[in-house]
Amino acid sequence: MRALCYHGVNDLRVETVKDPEILRPGDAIVRVRMSSVCGSDLHLIGGYVPTMQRGDILGHEFLGEIVETGADVKRLSRGDRVIVCSLIGCGHCDYCKRDLWSLCDNSNPNHAMMDALLGDTIAGVFGYSHMTGGYAGSHAEYVRVPYADHNAFKVPEGIPDESAVFASDALPTGFMGADLCNIKPGDVVAVWGCGGVGQMAIRSAYVLGASRVIAIDRYPERLRLAREKGGAEVLNYEEVHVNEALREMTAGRGPDACIDAVGMEADSTGITDVYDRVKQSLRVQLDRPAVLRQAIHACRKGGTVAVMGVYFGLIDKFPMGVLMNKALTLRSGQQHGQRYVPRLFELIERGEIDPSYLLTHRLSLEEGPRGYKVFKSKEEACMRVVFSP
Ligand SMILES: [Zn+2]
Ligand SMILES: [Zn+2]
């Protein structure tokens, strides 16, 4: 089959590779119809995530059709149209049973690598380095899905592929960001980053009861979508002092909750940005935490900061004193997609959330390297590129 493979920093190639096979009775093979790029892939391509190897297939957000099932697969059959959660749950460990799917203890066969970094493991992830299991990703014609009964969800007939594909990752990640904010009716929520996850977090915050959502980015097209599709008020951080603007908009208090939908490669302005970039390029600091710092400073006393952007390493200049004295709650995690997908399908069917506008570029798999170039540079008003093999 054909697949988009990693060959080094900013070096992606479409190659012919071996077809996946059923390895365990709980596996299914999915023929991919759509596979989306994700902002977190850029951390891989940029070389910020350890344990990538040449030839690794990228991609973790996808929709397709079941073509083969192992002997233990009960809930799925050939021909089912499914989306697959990007983080793999086993369905029976203590964490999966607690609905904390991204913390699954069993789905990462390379947990020793993750142990070395985090002192524990998280769930395996499709197409996301060897420390999260070395699973082949979805930018390919076929994917093996382990524990398929728990990780693949049949898509209701009324939901088109263009919407459903984002229920794999961008939508549940954004929704979980809003869910972690413990939103009370009337709350004001600020969202940093208006990429796919940020856009979904904006809509989700409204669904969960926010009265106002304020979105922060610097790309005019993304801010336009946040305003028009998400219904957010918007701030361009290159044009305004974000924290002063947020205070002004919230009667001097700051937002009740703040969502970091940016993560470890945050851009910002001024001297701390230069400082973070130098430290990151020297590898004395893996992550650039400008957004996280700003969110902690901006949040009102007693509020919640939810971190959905990906971080991997240590950060410094972390305002612990602010967090502690303002009695903030800091919550985070990789998305527990399996917990949210059925509810998200209902929200899509009722028209309360429509992720389809994230899809700005539909390309063939053969155009993979170009697709990532456009996505990375945010040229052509690109929000999400979806590959169809
Ligand atoms: Zn992702
Ligand atoms: Zn598990």
Coordinates of N, CA and C in Angstrom, one line a residue, residues 38-149:
C38 N -2.7 17.1 11.9 CA -3.1 17.7 13.2 C -1.9 18.6 13.6
G39 N -2.2 19.6 14.3 CA -1.1 20.5 14.8 C 0.0 19.8 15.6
S40 N -0.4 18.7 16.3 CA 0.6 18.0 17.0 C 1.5 17.2 16.1
D41 N 1.1 16.9 14.9 CA 2.1 16.3 13.9 C 3.3 17.2 13.7
L42 N 3.0 18.5 13.8 CA 4.1 19.5 13.5 C 5.2 19.3 14.5
H43 N 4.9 18.9 15.7 CA 5.9 18.7 16.7 C 6.8 17.5 16.3
L44 N 6.2 16.5 15.7 CA 7.0 15.4 15.2 C 7.9 15.8 14.0
I45 N 7.3 16.5 13.1 CA 8.0 16.8 11.8 C 9.1 17.8 12.2
G46 N 8.9 18.6 13.2 CA 9.9 19.6 13.6 C 11.0 19.0 14.4
G47 N 10.9 17.7 14.7 CA 11.9 17.0 15.5 C 11.9 17.2 17.0
Y48 N 10.7 17.7 17.5 CA 10.6 18.0 18.9 C 10.2 16.8 19.7
V49 N 9.8 15.7 19.1 CA 9.3 14.5 19.8 C 10.4 13.4 19.6
P50 N 10.9 12.9 20.7 CA 11.9 11.9 20.6 C 11.3 10.6 20.0
T51 N 12.2 9.7 19.6 CA 11.8 8.3 19.2 C 11.1 8.2 17.9
M52 N 11.2 9.2 17.0 CA 10.7 9.0 15.7 C 11.8 8.2 14.9
Q53 N 11.3 7.3 14.0 CA 12.3 6.6 13.2 C 12.0 6.8 11.7
R54 N 13.0 6.7 10.9 CA 12.8 6.8 9.4 C 11.8 5.7 9.0
G55 N 10.9 6.1 8.2 CA 9.9 5.2 7.6 C 8.6 5.1 8.5
D56 N 8.6 5.8 9.6 CA 7.3 5.8 10.4 C 6.2 6.4 9.6
I57 N 5.0 5.8 9.6 CA 3.9 6.4 9.0 C 3.2 7.3 9.9
L58 N 2.9 8.6 9.4 CA 2.3 9.6 10.2 C 0.7 9.5 10.2
G59 N 0.1 10.3 11.0 CA -1.4 10.4 10.9 C -2.1 9.7 12.1
H60 N -3.0 10.5 12.7 CA -3.8 9.8 13.8 C -5.2 10.2 13.9
E61 N -5.7 10.9 12.9 CA -7.1 11.4 12.9 C -7.7 10.9 11.6
F62 N -8.6 9.9 11.7 CA -9.1 9.3 10.4 C -10.4 8.6 10.5
L63 N -11.0 8.5 9.3 CA -12.3 7.9 9.0 C -12.1 6.9 7.9
G64 N -12.7 5.7 8.0 CA -12.6 4.7 7.0 C -13.6 3.6 7.1
E65 N -13.3 2.5 6.5 CA -14.3 1.5 6.4 C -13.6 0.2 6.9
I66 N -14.4 -0.6 7.7 CA -13.8 -1.8 8.2 C -13.7 -2.8 7.0
V67 N -12.6 -3.4 6.8 CA -12.4 -4.4 5.8 C -12.1 -5.8 6.3
E68 N -11.7 -5.9 7.6 CA -11.3 -7.2 8.1 C -11.4 -7.1 9.6
T69 N -11.9 -8.1 10.3 CA -11.9 -8.1 11.8 C -11.3 -9.3 12.3
G70 N -10.7 -9.2 13.5 CA -10.1 -10.4 14.2 C -11.3 -11.2 14.9
A71 N -10.9 -12.3 15.4 CA -12.0 -13.3 15.9 C -12.7 -12.7 17.1
D72 N -12.1 -11.8 17.9 CA -12.7 -11.3 19.1 C -13.5 -10.0 18.9
V73 N -13.5 -9.5 17.7 CA -14.2 -8.2 17.4 C -15.7 -8.5 17.3
K74 N -16.5 -7.9 18.2 CA -17.9 -8.2 18.2 C -18.8 -7.1 17.7
R75 N -18.4 -5.8 17.9 CA -19.3 -4.7 17.7 C -19.2 -4.1 16.3
L76 N -18.2 -4.6 15.5 CA -18.0 -4.1 14.2 C -18.0 -5.2 13.1
S77 N -18.4 -4.8 11.9 CA -18.3 -5.8 10.9 C -17.9 -5.1 9.6
R78 N -17.5 -5.9 8.6 CA -17.0 -5.4 7.3 C -18.0 -4.4 6.7
G79 N -17.5 -3.4 6.2 CA -18.3 -2.4 5.6 C -18.7 -1.2 6.5
D80 N -18.6 -1.4 7.8 CA -19.0 -0.3 8.7 C -18.1 0.9 8.4
R81 N -18.8 2.1 8.4 CA -18.0 3.3 8.3 C -17.7 3.8 9.7
V82 N -16.5 4.0 10.0 CA -16.0 4.3 11.4 C -15.1 5.5 11.4
I83 N -15.1 6.1 12.6 CA -13.9 7.0 12.9 C -13.2 6.2 14.0
V84 N -11.9 6.5 14.2 CA -11.1 5.8 15.2 C -10.4 6.9 16.1
C85 N -10.5 6.6 17.4 CA -9.9 7.5 18.3 C -8.4 7.5 18.2
S86 N -7.8 8.7 18.3 CA -6.3 8.8 18.0 C -5.5 8.1 19.1
L87 N -6.0 8.1 20.3 CA -5.3 7.4 21.4 C -6.0 6.1 21.7
I88 N -5.2 5.1 21.8 CA -5.8 3.7 21.8 C -6.0 3.2 23.2
G89 N -7.3 2.8 23.5 CA -7.6 2.3 24.8 C -7.8 0.7 24.7
C90 N -7.4 0.0 25.8 CA -7.6 -1.4 25.8 C -9.0 -1.8 26.2
G91 N -9.7 -0.9 26.9 CA -11.1 -1.2 27.3 C -11.2 -1.9 28.6
H92 N -10.2 -2.5 29.2 CA -10.4 -3.2 30.4 C -9.4 -2.9 31.5
C93 N -8.4 -2.0 31.3 CA -7.5 -1.7 32.4 C -8.3 -0.7 33.4
D94 N -7.7 -0.5 34.5 CA -8.3 0.4 35.5 C -8.6 1.8 34.9
Y95 N -7.7 2.3 34.1 CA -7.9 3.7 33.6 C -9.0 3.7 32.5
C96 N -9.0 2.7 31.6 CA -10.1 2.7 30.6 C -11.4 2.5 31.3
K97 N -11.5 1.7 32.4 CA -12.7 1.5 33.1 C -13.2 2.8 33.8
R98 N -12.2 3.7 34.2 CA -12.6 5.0 34.8 C -12.9 6.0 33.7
D99 N -12.9 5.6 32.4 CA -13.2 6.5 31.3 C -12.0 7.5 31.1
L100 N -10.8 7.1 31.5 CA -9.6 7.9 31.3 C -8.8 7.3 30.3
W101 N -9.4 7.3 29.0 CA -8.8 6.4 28.0 C -7.4 6.7 27.5
S102 N -7.1 8.0 27.6 CA -5.7 8.4 27.1 C -4.6 8.0 28.1
L103 N -5.1 7.4 29.2 CA -4.1 7.0 30.3 C -4.0 5.5 30.3
C104 N -4.6 4.8 29.3 CA -4.6 3.3 29.2 C -3.2 2.8 29.5
D105 N -3.2 1.8 30.4 CA -2.0 1.1 30.8 C -1.5 0.0 29.9
N106 N -2.3 -0.4 29.0 CA -2.0 -1.6 28.2 C -1.7 -1.4 26.7
S107 N -2.1 -0.2 26.2 CA -2.0 -0.1 24.7 C -0.7 0.5 24.2
N108 N 0.2 0.8 25.1 CA 1.6 1.2 24.6 C 2.6 0.2 24.9
P109 N 3.0 -0.6 23.9 CA 3.9 -1.7 24.1 C 5.3 -1.2 24.5
N110 N 5.6 0.1 24.1 CA 6.9 0.7 24.4 C 6.9 1.6 25.7
H111 N 6.1 1.1 26.7 CA 6.0 2.0 27.8 C 7.3 2.3 28.5
A112 N 8.3 1.5 28.4 CA 9.6 1.8 29.0 C 10.2 3.1 28.5
M113 N 9.9 3.4 27.2 CA 10.5 4.6 26.6 C 9.7 5.8 27.2
M114 N 8.4 5.7 27.4 CA 7.6 6.7 28.0 C 8.0 6.9 29.4
D115 N 8.2 5.8 30.1 CA 8.7 5.9 31.5 C 9.9 6.7 31.7
A116 N 10.8 6.6 30.7 CA 12.1 7.3 30.8 C 11.8 8.8 30.8
L117 N 10.8 9.2 30.0 CA 10.5 10.6 29.9 C 9.5 11.2 31.0
L118 N 8.5 10.4 31.2 CA 7.4 10.9 32.1 C 7.4 10.1 33.5
G119 N 8.1 9.1 33.6 CA 8.0 8.3 34.8 C 6.7 7.4 34.8
D120 N 6.0 7.3 33.7 CA 4.9 6.5 33.6 C 4.5 6.4 32.1
T121 N 3.5 5.7 31.7 CA 3.1 5.7 30.3 C 1.8 6.3 30.1
I122 N 1.5 6.7 28.8 CA 0.1 7.0 28.4 C -0.3 6.0 27.4
A123 N -1.5 6.2 26.9 CA -2.0 5.2 25.9 C -1.1 5.3 24.6
G124 N -1.2 4.2 23.8 CA -0.5 4.2 22.5 C -1.3 5.2 21.6
V125 N -0.6 5.7 20.6 CA -1.2 6.7 19.7 C -0.8 6.2 18.3
F126 N -1.7 6.3 17.4 CA -1.4 6.1 16.0 C -0.4 7.1 15.4
G127 N 0.6 6.6 14.7 CA 1.5 7.5 14.0 C 2.1 8.6 14.8
Y128 N 2.5 8.2 16.1 CA 3.0 9.3 16.9 C 4.3 8.8 17.7
S129 N 5.3 8.4 17.0 CA 6.6 8.0 17.6 C 6.6 6.7 18.3
H130 N 7.8 6.2 18.6 CA 7.9 4.9 19.2 C 7.6 4.9 20.7
M131 N 7.8 6.1 21.3 CA 7.5 6.1 22.7 C 6.0 6.0 23.0
T132 N 5.1 6.2 22.0 CA 3.7 6.0 22.2 C 3.3 4.7 21.4
G133 N 4.2 3.8 21.3 CA 3.8 2.5 20.8 C 4.3 2.1 19.4
G134 N 4.8 3.1 18.6 CA 5.3 2.8 17.3 C 4.2 2.3 16.4
Y135 N 2.9 2.7 16.6 CA 1.8 2.2 15.8 C 1.9 3.0 14.4
A136 N 1.7 2.2 13.3 CA 1.6 2.8 12.0 C 0.4 3.8 12.0
G137 N 0.6 5.0 11.4 CA -0.4 6.0 11.3 C -1.4 5.8 10.2
S138 N -2.2 6.8 10.1 CA -3.4 6.7 9.2 C -3.2 7.4 7.8
H139 N -2.0 8.1 7.6 CA -1.8 8.6 6.3 C -1.4 7.5 5.4
A140 N -2.3 6.6 5.1 CA -2.0 5.3 4.4 C -3.3 4.8 3.8
E141 N -3.2 3.7 3.0 CA -4.4 3.2 2.5 C -5.1 2.3 3.5
Y142 N -4.4 1.7 4.4 CA -5.0 0.8 5.4 C -4.3 1.0 6.8
V143 N -5.0 0.8 7.8 CA -4.5 0.9 9.2 C -5.0 -0.3 10.0
R144 N -4.1 -0.8 10.8 CA -4.5 -1.8 11.8 C -5.0 -1.1 13.1
V145 N -6.2 -1.4 13.5 CA -6.7 -0.8 14.7 C -6.8 -1.8 15.8
P146 N -6.0 -1.7 16.9 CA -6.0 -2.6 18.0 C -7.2 -2.4 18.9
Y147 N -7.6 -3.4 19.6 CA -8.8 -3.3 20.5 C -10.0 -2.5 19.8
A148 N -10.2 -3.0 18.6 CA -11.1 -2.2 17.7 C -12.5 -2.0 18.3
D149 N -13.0 -2.9 19.0 CA -14.4 -2.7 19.6 C -14.4 -1.4 20.5

